[in-house]
PDB file of C-alpha atoms in Angstrom:
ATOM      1  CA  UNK A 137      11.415  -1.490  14.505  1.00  0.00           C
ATOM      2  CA  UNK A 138      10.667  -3.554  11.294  1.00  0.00           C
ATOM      3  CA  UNK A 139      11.650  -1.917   7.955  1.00  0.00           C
ATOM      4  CA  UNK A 140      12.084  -3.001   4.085  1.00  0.00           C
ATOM      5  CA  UNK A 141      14.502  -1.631   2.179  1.00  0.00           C
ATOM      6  CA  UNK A 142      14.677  -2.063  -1.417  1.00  0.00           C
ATOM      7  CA  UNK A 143      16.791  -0.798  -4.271  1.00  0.00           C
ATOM      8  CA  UNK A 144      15.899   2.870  -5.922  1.00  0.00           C
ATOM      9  CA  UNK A 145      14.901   3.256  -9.403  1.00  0.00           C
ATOM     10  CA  UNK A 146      14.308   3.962 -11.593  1.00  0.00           C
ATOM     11  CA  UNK A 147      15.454   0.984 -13.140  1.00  0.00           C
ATOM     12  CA  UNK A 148      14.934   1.314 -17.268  1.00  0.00           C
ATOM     13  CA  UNK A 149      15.186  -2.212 -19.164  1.00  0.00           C
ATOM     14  CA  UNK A 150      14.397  -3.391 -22.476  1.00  0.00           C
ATOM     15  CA  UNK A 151      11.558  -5.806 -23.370  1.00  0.00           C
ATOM     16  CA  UNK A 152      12.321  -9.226 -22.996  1.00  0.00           C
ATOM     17  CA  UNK A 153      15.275  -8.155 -20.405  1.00  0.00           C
ATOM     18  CA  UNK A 154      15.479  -9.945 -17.248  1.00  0.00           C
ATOM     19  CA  UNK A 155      14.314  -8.487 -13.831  1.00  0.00           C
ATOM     20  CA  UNK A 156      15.623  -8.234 -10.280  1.00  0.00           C
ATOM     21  CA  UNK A 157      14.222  -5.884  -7.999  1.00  0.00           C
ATOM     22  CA  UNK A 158      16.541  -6.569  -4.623  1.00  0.00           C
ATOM     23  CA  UNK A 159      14.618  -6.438  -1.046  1.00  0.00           C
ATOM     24  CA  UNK A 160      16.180  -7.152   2.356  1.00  0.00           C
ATOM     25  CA  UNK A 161      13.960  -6.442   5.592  1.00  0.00           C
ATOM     26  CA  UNK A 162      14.103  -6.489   8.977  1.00  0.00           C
ATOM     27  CA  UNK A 163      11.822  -8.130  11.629  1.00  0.00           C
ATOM     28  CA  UNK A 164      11.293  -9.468  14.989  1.00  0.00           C
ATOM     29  CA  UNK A 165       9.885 -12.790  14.233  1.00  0.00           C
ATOM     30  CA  UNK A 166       8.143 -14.137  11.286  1.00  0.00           C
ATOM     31  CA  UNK A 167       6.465 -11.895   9.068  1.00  0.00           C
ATOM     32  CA  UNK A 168       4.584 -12.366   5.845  1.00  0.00           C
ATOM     33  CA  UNK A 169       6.217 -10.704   3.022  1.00  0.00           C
ATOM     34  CA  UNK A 170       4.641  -9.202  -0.005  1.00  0.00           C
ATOM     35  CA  UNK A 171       5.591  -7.565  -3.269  1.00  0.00           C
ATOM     36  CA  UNK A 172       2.703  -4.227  -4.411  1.00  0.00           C
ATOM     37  CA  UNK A 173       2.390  -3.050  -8.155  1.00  0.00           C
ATOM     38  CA  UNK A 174       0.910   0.277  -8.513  1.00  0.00           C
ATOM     39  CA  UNK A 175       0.603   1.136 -12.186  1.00  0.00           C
ATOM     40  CA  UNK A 176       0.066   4.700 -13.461  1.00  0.00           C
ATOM     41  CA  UNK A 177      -3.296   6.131 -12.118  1.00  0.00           C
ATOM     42  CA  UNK A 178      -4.198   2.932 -10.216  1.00  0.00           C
ATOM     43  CA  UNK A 179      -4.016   2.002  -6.452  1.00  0.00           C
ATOM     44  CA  UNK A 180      -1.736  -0.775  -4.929  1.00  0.00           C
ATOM     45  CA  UNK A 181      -2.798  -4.385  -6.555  1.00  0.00           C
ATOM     46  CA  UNK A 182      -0.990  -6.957  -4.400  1.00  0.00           C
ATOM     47  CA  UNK A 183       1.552  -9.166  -6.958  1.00  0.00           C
ATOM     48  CA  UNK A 184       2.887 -11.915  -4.901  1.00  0.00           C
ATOM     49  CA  UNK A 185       3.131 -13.321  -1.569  1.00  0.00           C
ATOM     50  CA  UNK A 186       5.399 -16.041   0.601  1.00  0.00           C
ATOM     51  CA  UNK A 187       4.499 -16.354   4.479  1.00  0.00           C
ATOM     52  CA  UNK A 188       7.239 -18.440   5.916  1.00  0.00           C
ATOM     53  CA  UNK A 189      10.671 -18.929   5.000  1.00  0.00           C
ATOM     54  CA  UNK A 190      11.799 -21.140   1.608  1.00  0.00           C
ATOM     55  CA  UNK A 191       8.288 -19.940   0.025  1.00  0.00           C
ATOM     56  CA  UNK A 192       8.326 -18.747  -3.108  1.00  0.00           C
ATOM     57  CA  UNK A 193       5.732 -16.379  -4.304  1.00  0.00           C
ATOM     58  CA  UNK A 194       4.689 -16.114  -8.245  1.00  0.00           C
ATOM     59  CA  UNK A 195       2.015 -14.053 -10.587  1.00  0.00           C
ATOM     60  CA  UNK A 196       2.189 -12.971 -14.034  1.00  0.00           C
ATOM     61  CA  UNK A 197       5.998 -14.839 -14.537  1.00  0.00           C
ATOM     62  CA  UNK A 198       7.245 -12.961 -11.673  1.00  0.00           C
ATOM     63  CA  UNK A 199       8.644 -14.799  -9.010  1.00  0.00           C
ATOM     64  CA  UNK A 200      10.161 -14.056  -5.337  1.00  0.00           C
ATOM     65  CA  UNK A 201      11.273 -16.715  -2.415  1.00  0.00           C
ATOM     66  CA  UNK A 202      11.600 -15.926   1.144  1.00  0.00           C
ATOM     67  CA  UNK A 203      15.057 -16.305   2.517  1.00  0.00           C
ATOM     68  CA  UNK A 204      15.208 -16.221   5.865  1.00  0.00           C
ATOM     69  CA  UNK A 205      18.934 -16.829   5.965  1.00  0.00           C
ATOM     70  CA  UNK A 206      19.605 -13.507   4.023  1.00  0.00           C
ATOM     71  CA  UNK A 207      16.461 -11.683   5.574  1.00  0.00           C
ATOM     72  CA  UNK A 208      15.802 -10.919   1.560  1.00  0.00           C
ATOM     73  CA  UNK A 209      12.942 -11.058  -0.655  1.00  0.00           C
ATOM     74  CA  UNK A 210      14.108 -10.305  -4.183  1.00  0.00           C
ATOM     75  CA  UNK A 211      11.954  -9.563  -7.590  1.00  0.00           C
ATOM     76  CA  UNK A 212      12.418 -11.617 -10.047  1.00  0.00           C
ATOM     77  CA  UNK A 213      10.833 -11.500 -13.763  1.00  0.00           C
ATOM     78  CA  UNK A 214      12.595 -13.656 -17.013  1.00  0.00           C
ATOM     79  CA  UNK A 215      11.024 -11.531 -19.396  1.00  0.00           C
ATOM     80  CA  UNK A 216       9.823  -8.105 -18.670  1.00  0.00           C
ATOM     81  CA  UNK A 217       7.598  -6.526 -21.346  1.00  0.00           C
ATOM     82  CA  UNK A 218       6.552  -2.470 -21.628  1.00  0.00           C
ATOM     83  CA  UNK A 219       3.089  -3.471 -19.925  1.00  0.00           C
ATOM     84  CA  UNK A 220       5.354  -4.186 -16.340  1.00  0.00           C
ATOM     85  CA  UNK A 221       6.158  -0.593 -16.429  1.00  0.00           C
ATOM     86  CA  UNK A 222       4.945   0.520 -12.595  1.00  0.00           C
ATOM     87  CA  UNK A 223       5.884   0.787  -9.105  1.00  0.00           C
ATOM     88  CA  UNK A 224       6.612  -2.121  -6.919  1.00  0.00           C
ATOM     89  CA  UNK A 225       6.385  -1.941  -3.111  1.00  0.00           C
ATOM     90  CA  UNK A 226       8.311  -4.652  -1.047  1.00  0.00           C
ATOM     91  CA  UNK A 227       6.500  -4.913   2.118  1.00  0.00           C
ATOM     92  CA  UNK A 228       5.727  -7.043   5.489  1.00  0.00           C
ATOM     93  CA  UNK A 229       3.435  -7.481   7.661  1.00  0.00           C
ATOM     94  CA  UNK A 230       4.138  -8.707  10.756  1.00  0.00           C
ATOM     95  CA  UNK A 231       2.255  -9.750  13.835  1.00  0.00           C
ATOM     96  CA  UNK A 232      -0.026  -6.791  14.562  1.00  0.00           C
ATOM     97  CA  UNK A 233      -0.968  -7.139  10.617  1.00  0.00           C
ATOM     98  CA  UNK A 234       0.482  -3.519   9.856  1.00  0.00           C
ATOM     99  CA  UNK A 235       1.780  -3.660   6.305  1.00  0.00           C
ATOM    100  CA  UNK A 236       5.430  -1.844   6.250  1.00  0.00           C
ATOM    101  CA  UNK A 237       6.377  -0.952   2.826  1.00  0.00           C
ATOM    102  CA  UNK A 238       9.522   0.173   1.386  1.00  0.00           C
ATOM    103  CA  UNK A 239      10.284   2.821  -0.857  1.00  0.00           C
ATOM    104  CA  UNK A 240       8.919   1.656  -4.026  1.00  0.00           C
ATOM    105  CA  UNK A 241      10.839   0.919  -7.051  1.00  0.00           C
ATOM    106  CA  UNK A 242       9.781   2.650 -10.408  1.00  0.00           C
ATOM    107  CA  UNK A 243      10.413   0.047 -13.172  1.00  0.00           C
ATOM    108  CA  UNK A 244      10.614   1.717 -16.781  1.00  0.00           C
ATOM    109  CA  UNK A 245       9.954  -0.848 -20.083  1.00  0.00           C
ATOM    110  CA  UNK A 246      11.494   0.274 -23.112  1.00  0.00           C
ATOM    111  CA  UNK A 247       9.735  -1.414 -26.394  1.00  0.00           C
TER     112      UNK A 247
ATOM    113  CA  UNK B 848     -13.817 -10.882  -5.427  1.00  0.00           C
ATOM    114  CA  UNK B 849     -12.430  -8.407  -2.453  1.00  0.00           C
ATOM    115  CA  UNK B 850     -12.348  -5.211  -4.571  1.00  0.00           C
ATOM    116  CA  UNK B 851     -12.232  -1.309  -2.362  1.00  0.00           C
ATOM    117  CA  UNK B 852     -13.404   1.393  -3.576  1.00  0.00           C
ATOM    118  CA  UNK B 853     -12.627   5.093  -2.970  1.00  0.00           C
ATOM    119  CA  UNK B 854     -14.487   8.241  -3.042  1.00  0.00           C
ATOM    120  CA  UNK B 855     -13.752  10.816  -4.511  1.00  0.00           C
ATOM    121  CA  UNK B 856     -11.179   9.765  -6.779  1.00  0.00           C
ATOM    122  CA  UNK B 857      -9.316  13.568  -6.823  1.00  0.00           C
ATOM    123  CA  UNK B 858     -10.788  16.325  -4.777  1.00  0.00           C
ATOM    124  CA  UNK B 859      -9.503  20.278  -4.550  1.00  0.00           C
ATOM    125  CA  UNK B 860     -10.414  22.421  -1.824  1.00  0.00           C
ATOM    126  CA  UNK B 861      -9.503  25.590  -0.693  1.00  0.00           C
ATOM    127  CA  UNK B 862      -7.141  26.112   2.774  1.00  0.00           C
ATOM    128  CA  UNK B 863      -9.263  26.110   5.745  1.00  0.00           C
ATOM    129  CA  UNK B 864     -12.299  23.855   4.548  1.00  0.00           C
ATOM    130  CA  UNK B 865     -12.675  20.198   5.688  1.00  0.00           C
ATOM    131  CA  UNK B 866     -12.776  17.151   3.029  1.00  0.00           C
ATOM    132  CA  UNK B 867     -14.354  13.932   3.410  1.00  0.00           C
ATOM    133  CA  UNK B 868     -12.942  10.628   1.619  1.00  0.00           C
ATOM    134  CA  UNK B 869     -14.710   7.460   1.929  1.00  0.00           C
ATOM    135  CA  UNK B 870     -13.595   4.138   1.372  1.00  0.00           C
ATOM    136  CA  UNK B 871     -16.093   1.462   1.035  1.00  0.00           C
ATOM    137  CA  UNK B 872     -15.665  -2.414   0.531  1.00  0.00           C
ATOM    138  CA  UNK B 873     -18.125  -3.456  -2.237  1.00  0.00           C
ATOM    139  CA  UNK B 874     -17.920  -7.050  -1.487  1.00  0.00           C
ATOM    140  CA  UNK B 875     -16.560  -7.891   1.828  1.00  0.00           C
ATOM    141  CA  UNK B 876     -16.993  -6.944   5.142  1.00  0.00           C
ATOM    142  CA  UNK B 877     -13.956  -5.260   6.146  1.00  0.00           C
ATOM    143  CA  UNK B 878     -13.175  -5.915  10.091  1.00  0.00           C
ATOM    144  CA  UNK B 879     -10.324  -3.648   9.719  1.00  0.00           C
ATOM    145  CA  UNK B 880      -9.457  -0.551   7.838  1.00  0.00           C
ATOM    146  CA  UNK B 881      -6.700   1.303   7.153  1.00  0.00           C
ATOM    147  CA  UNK B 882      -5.441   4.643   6.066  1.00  0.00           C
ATOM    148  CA  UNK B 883      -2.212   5.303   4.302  1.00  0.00           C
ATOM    149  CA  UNK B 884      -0.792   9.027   2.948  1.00  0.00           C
ATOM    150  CA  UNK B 885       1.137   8.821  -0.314  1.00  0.00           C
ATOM    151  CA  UNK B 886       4.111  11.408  -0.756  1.00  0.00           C
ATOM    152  CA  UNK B 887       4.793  11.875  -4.383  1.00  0.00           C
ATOM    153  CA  UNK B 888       7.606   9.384  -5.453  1.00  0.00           C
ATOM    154  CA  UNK B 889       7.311   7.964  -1.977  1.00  0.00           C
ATOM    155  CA  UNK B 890       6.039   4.911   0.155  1.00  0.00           C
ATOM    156  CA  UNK B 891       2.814   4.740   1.736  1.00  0.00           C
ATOM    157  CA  UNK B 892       2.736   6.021   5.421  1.00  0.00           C
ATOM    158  CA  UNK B 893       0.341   4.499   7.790  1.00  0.00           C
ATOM    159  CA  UNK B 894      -1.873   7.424   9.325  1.00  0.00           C
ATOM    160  CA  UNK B 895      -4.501   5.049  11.398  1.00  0.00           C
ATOM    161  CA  UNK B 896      -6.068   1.568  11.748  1.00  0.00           C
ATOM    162  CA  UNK B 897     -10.054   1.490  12.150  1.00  0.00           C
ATOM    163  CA  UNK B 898     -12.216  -1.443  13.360  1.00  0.00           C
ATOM    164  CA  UNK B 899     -15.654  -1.300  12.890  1.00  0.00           C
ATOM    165  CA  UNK B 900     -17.464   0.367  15.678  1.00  0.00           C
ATOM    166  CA  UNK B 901     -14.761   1.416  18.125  1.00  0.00           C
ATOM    167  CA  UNK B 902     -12.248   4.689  17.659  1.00  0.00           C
ATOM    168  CA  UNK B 903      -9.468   4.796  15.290  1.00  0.00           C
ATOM    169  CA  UNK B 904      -5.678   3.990  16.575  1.00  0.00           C
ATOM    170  CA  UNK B 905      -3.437   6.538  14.829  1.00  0.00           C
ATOM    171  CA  UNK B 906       0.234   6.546  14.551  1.00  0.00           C
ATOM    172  CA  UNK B 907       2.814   8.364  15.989  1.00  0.00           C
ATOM    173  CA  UNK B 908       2.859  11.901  14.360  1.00  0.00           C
ATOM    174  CA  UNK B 909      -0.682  11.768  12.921  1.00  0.00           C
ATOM    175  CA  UNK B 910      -2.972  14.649  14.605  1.00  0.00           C
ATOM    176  CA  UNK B 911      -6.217  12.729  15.385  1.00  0.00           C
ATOM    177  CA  UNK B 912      -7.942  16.305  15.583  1.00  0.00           C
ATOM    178  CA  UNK B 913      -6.592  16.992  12.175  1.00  0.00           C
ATOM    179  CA  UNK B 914      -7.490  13.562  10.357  1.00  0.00           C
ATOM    180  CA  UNK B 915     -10.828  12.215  11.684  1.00  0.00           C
ATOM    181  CA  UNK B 916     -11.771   8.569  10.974  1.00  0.00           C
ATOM    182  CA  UNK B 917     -14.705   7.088  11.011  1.00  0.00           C
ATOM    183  CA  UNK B 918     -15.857   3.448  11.349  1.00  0.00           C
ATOM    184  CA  UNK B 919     -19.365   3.141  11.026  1.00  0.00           C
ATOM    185  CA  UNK B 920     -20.226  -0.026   9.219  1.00  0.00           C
ATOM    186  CA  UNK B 921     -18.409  -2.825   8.356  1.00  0.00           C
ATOM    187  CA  UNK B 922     -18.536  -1.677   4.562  1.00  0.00           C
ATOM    188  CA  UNK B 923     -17.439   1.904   5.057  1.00  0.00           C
ATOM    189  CA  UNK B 924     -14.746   4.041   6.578  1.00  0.00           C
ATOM    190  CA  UNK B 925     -14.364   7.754   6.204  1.00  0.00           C
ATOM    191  CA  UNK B 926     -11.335  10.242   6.450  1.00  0.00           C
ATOM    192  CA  UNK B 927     -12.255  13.517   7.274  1.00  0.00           C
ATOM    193  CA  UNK B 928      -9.676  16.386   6.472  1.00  0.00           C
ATOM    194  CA  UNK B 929     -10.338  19.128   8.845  1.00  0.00           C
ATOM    195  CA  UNK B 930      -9.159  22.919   8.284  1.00  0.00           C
ATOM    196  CA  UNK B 931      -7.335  21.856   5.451  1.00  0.00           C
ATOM    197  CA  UNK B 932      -3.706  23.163   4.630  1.00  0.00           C
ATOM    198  CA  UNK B 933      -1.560  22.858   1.514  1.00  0.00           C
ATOM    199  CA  UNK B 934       1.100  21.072   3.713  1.00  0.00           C
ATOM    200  CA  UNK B 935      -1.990  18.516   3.794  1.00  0.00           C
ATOM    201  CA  UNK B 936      -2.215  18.028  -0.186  1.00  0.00           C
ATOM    202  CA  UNK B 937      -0.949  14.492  -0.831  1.00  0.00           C
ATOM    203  CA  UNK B 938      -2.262  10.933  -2.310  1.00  0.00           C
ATOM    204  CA  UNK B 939      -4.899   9.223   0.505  1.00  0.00           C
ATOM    205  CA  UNK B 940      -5.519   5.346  -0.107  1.00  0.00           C
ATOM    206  CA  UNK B 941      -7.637   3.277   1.968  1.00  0.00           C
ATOM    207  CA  UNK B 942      -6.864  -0.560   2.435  1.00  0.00           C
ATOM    208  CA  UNK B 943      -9.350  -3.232   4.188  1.00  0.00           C
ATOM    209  CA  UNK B 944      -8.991  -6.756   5.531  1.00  0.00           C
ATOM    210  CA  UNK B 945     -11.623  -9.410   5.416  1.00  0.00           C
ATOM    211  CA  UNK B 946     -12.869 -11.464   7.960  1.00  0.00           C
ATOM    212  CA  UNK B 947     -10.720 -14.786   8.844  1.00  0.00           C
ATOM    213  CA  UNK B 948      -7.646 -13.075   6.327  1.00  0.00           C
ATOM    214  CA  UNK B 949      -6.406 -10.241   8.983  1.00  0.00           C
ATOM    215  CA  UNK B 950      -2.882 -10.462   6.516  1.00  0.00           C
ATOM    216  CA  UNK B 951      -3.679  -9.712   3.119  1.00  0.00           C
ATOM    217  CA  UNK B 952      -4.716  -5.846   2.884  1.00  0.00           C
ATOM    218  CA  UNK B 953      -7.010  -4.892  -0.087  1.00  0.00           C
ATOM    219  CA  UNK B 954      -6.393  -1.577  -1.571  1.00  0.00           C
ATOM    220  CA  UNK B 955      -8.706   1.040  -2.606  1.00  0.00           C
ATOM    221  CA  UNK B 956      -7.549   3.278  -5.647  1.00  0.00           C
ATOM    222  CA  UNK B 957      -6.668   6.620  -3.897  1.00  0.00           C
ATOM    223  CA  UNK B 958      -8.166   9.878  -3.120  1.00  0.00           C
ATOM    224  CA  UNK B 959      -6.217  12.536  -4.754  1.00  0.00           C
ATOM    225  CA  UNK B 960      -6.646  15.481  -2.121  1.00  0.00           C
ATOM    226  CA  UNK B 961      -5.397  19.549  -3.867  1.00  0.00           C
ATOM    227  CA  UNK B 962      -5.606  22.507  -0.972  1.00  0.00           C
ATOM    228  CA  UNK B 963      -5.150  25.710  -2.792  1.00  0.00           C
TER     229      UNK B 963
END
């Protein structure tokens, strides 16, 4: 069946480091994938988006493309700051609109 | 716009009494909703998918006797713990689509649920 796998945390940077948060999935067919941000004491707010392949989703300088070629869907931020520091969820949703999610990744922003 | 809310927020009960969470959308009508169980430190499970007016599809593993949905409007859903157990203490959250969007899932802000 479909799954998302994406790399365990927690991952601790430094403000003003740069960010990847790696995410491969697989799929039959074409799904939509997403990236989640749950902060501390809040539900899921949904951070980006790409729905076909060479898409590139982007919010709040982060930034993630859909390669179809690598099945991946990675995180990407130039300049984290402490305010970042959550949870992101790689997910997909494929063609009975059932969200998969992965693990989560808990992303810690030292000031 | 599109914003889900949850209710109760955190809830205890003691083992052997039935809990009700509701999950409303305030400004949307939601043709589908979903429920999700949150594991501390884990990813959010699918329990069950609701449509408005028509029984609840649960997934594999989910005790539909246990975890009763209802779909009653197109604004409101409601879990209903039954005979709660400890094993059943965990993080509920509540997700909706919106008419002519059936891929982007809005998500309400979780139901923590205690069972002393």
């Amino acid at each position: 069946g479909d799954s998302v796998t994406q790399m365990e945390g927690p991952v601790t940077l430094s403000e003003e480091a740069f960010l990847t948060i790696n995410c491969t999935y697989t799929a039959t067919g074409y799904p939509s994938l997403f990236w989640y941000v749950q902060y501390p004491g809040e539900g899921l707010q949904l951070l980006l988006k790409a729905t076909k392949a060479d898409d590139k989703g982007s919010n709040k300088g982060f930034e993630a493309t859909y390669r179809k070629e690598t099945t991946s869907f990675h995180l990407e931020k130039g300049s984290v700051q402490v305010s970042d520091s959550a949870v992101y969820f790689c997910a997909l949703s494929g063609s009975d609109d059932k969200i998969i999610f992965g693990k989560g990744t808990r992303l810690h922003i030292l000031p | 716009g599109a914003v889900v809310s949850q209710h109760p927020s955190w809830v205890i009960c003691k083992s052997g009494t039935s809990v009700k969470i509701e999950c409303r959308s305030l400004d949307f009508q939601a043709t589908t909703m979903f429920w999700y169980r949150q594991f501390p430190k884990q990813s959010l499970m699918l329990m069950a998918t609701s449509n408005e007016g028509s029984k609840a599809t649960y997934e594999q593993g989910v005790e539909k006797d246990k975890f009763l949905i209802n779909h009653a409007s197109l604004t409101l859903s409601t879990l209903t713990v039954t005979s709660a157990h400890p094993e059943d203490s965990s993080f509920y959250i509540c997700s909706a689509t919106r008419r002519g969007d059936s891929h982007e899932q809005y998500f309400g802000p979780g139901t923590r649920l205690t069972v002393t």
